[in-house]
Coordinates of C-alpha atoms in Angstrom, one line a residue:
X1 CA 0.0 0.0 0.0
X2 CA 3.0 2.8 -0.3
X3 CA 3.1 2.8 -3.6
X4 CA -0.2 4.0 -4.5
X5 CA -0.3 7.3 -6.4
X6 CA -3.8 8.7 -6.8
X7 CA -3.6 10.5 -10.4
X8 CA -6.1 13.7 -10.7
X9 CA -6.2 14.7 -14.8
X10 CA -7.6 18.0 -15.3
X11 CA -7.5 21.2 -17.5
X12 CA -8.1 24.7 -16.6
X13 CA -10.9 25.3 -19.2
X14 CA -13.0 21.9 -17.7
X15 CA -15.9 23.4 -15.9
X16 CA -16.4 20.1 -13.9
X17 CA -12.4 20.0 -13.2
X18 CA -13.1 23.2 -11.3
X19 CA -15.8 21.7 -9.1
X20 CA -14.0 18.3 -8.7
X21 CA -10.2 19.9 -8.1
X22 CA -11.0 21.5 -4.7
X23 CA -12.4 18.2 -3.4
X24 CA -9.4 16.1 -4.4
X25 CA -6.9 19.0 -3.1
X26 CA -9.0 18.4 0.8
X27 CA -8.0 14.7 0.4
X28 CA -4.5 15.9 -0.6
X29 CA -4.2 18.0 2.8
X30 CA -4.9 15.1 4.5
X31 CA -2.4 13.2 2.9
X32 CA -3.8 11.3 0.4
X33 CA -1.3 10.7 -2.3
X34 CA -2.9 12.9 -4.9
X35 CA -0.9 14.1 -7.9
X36 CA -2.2 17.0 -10.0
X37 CA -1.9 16.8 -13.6
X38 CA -3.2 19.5 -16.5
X39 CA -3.6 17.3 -19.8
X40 CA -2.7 20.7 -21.1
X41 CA 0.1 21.3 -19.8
X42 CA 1.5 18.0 -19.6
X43 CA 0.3 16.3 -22.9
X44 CA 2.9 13.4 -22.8
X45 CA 1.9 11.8 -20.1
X46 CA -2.2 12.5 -20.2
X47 CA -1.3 10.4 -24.0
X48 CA 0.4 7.8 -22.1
X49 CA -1.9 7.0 -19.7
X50 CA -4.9 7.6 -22.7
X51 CA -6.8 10.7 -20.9
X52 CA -9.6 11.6 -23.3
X53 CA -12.2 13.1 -20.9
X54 CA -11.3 15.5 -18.1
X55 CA -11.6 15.0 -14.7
X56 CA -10.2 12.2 -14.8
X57 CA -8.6 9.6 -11.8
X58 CA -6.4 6.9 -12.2
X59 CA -5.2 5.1 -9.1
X60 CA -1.7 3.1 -9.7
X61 CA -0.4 0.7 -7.3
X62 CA 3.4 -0.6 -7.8
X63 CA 3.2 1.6 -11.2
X64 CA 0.4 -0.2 -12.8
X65 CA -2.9 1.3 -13.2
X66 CA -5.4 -0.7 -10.6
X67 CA -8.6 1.8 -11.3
X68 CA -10.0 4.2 -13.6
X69 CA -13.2 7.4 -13.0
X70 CA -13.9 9.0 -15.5
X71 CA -16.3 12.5 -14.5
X72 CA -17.4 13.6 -10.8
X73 CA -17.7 10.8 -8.3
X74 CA -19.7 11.0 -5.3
X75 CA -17.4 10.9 -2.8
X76 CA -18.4 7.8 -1.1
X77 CA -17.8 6.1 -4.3
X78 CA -14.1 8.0 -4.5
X79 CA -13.3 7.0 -1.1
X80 CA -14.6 3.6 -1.7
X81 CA -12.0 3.1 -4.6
X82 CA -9.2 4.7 -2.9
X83 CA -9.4 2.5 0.2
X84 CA -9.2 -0.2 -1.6
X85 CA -5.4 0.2 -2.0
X86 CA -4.7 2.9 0.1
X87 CA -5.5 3.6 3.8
X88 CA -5.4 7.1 5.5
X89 CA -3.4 6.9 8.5
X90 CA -5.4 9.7 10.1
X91 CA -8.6 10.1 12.0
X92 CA -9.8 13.0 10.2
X93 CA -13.1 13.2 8.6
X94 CA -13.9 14.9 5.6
X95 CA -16.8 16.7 7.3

């Protein structure tokens, strides 16, 4: 479970990105291992891991991509996925 990477692909023109982002950057504040990509600014690797639709998650465990969401989850579901391969060492709540 330390090598999970919780990938967030966005772009600054996505209206959704803009609703999604804030949400992901409270996970990232408590130490969820969020990294923030623009498929704009970083074309090469939103190609490599085939981002066509923005927001966009992928969750990699040992470097392999373990699960995909594509659009705005409810964030019962996001957590729900995350867990699965990634515990929060913490006892906050998202409240």
């Amino acid at each position: 479970m330390d090598d999970v990477i919780i990938r967030y692909f966005g772009a600054a023109w996505c209206g959704p990105c803009k609703k999604y982002k804030p949400v992901l950057k409270k996970l990232e504040k408590m130490w969820y291992p969020i990294s923030f990509h623009d498929v704009d600014q970083d074309p090469v690797l939103a190609e490599s891991h085939r981002i066509q639709s923005v927001p966009q998650i992928k969750i990699e465990e040992d470097g392999k991509v373990v699960e995909s969401m594509i659009g705005i989850q409810p964030l019962e579901v996001l957590l729900g996925k995350i867990h699965i391969y990634w515990e929060p060492d913490t006892d906050e709540s998202l409240g």
